[in-house]
Amino acid sequence: MTHDERISILLVDDQPLTRVGFGLLFGAEPDMEVVGEASDGVEAIRQARRLRPRVVLMDVRMPVMDGVEATGAIVAAVPESRVLILTTFDLDEYAFDGLRAGASGFLLKNALPADLLSAIRTVAAGDAVVAPRVTRRLLETVAHRLPSSSGAVADSRLDRLTPRERDILIEVALGKSNTEIAADLFLSENTVKSHFKHVLAKLGLRDRVQAVIFAYENGLA
């Protein structure tokens, strides 16, 4: 595997021992390479701009600037970089804020090494790593923080969707897998995947997580 084919990773955590541990884990993988480290959000943004990593492994609680603010800045400045949030609790509101800021998913800090490695590869491939039902549970926990849809003007991007694509978006927001959506709507799973790709493209969203948040914010779920 050449240098360019490896998944470049930026480690962001204010604990040096944590960064060392992650570095050893990823360094043992032939398809991964740690290209930089940062101990706070400001340094993370600077390093991301300079190194343009495929994946940023981001802690949320850090000095100077937290991981949520840093995530938003990195996603805006380096759109090819995918951010994976690390959090202590699976229903941590920091994790939700990180997803809204543009992260492609979140993992618990005590996740098994195999799960972390799988998540890195999944995010690097352009998918989200938060399971649909976990995303729904997270959103329901912090639903009171979402803007009320009553009296609000729906996002004009919704008009770009066909009725079938809107159905797919609603099903995704309800936490259903592609297999479940296919059964509900009497479609093949490949057709569901194709429709959902069109949904993401028309709405300008990056992955399933952002689609769920968009649907909730626009009162579709």
Short mmCIF file of C-alpha atoms in Angstrom, two decimals, residues 147-149 151-161 166 169 202-205 210 213-220:
data_model
loop_
_atom_site.label_atom_id
_atom_site.label_comp_id
_atom_site.label_asym_id
_atom_site.label_seq_id
_atom_site.Cartn_x
_atom_site.Cartn_y
_atom_site.Cartn_z
CA PRO A 147 -35.88 24.76 16.81
CA SER A 148 -39.64 24.36 16.85
CA SER A 149 -41.13 23.62 13.46
CA GLY A 151 -44.81 28.48 12.43
CA ALA A 152 -41.33 28.10 10.96
CA VAL A 153 -40.66 28.21 7.24
CA ALA A 154 -39.43 24.85 5.98
CA ASP A 155 -36.07 24.75 4.27
CA SER A 156 -36.57 25.52 0.58
CA ARG A 157 -34.29 22.61 -0.36
CA LEU A 158 -37.16 20.27 0.50
CA ASP A 159 -38.88 21.39 -2.71
CA ARG A 160 -36.10 19.71 -4.68
CA LEU A 161 -37.14 16.27 -3.47
CA ARG A 166 -39.17 12.71 0.79
CA LEU A 169 -35.85 10.91 4.10
CA LYS A 202 -30.20 17.61 -3.56
CA LEU A 203 -30.06 18.74 0.08
CA GLY A 204 -26.31 19.33 0.03
CA LEU A 205 -25.76 16.93 2.95
CA GLN A 210 -26.82 15.10 8.68
CA ILE A 213 -30.76 16.17 11.78
CA PHE A 214 -32.10 18.04 8.74
CA ALA A 215 -35.35 16.06 8.88
CA TYR A 216 -35.81 16.75 12.59
CA GLU A 217 -35.09 20.43 12.21
CA ASN A 218 -37.69 20.68 9.45
CA GLY A 219 -40.41 18.84 11.32
CA LEU A 220 -40.38 15.69 9.18
#
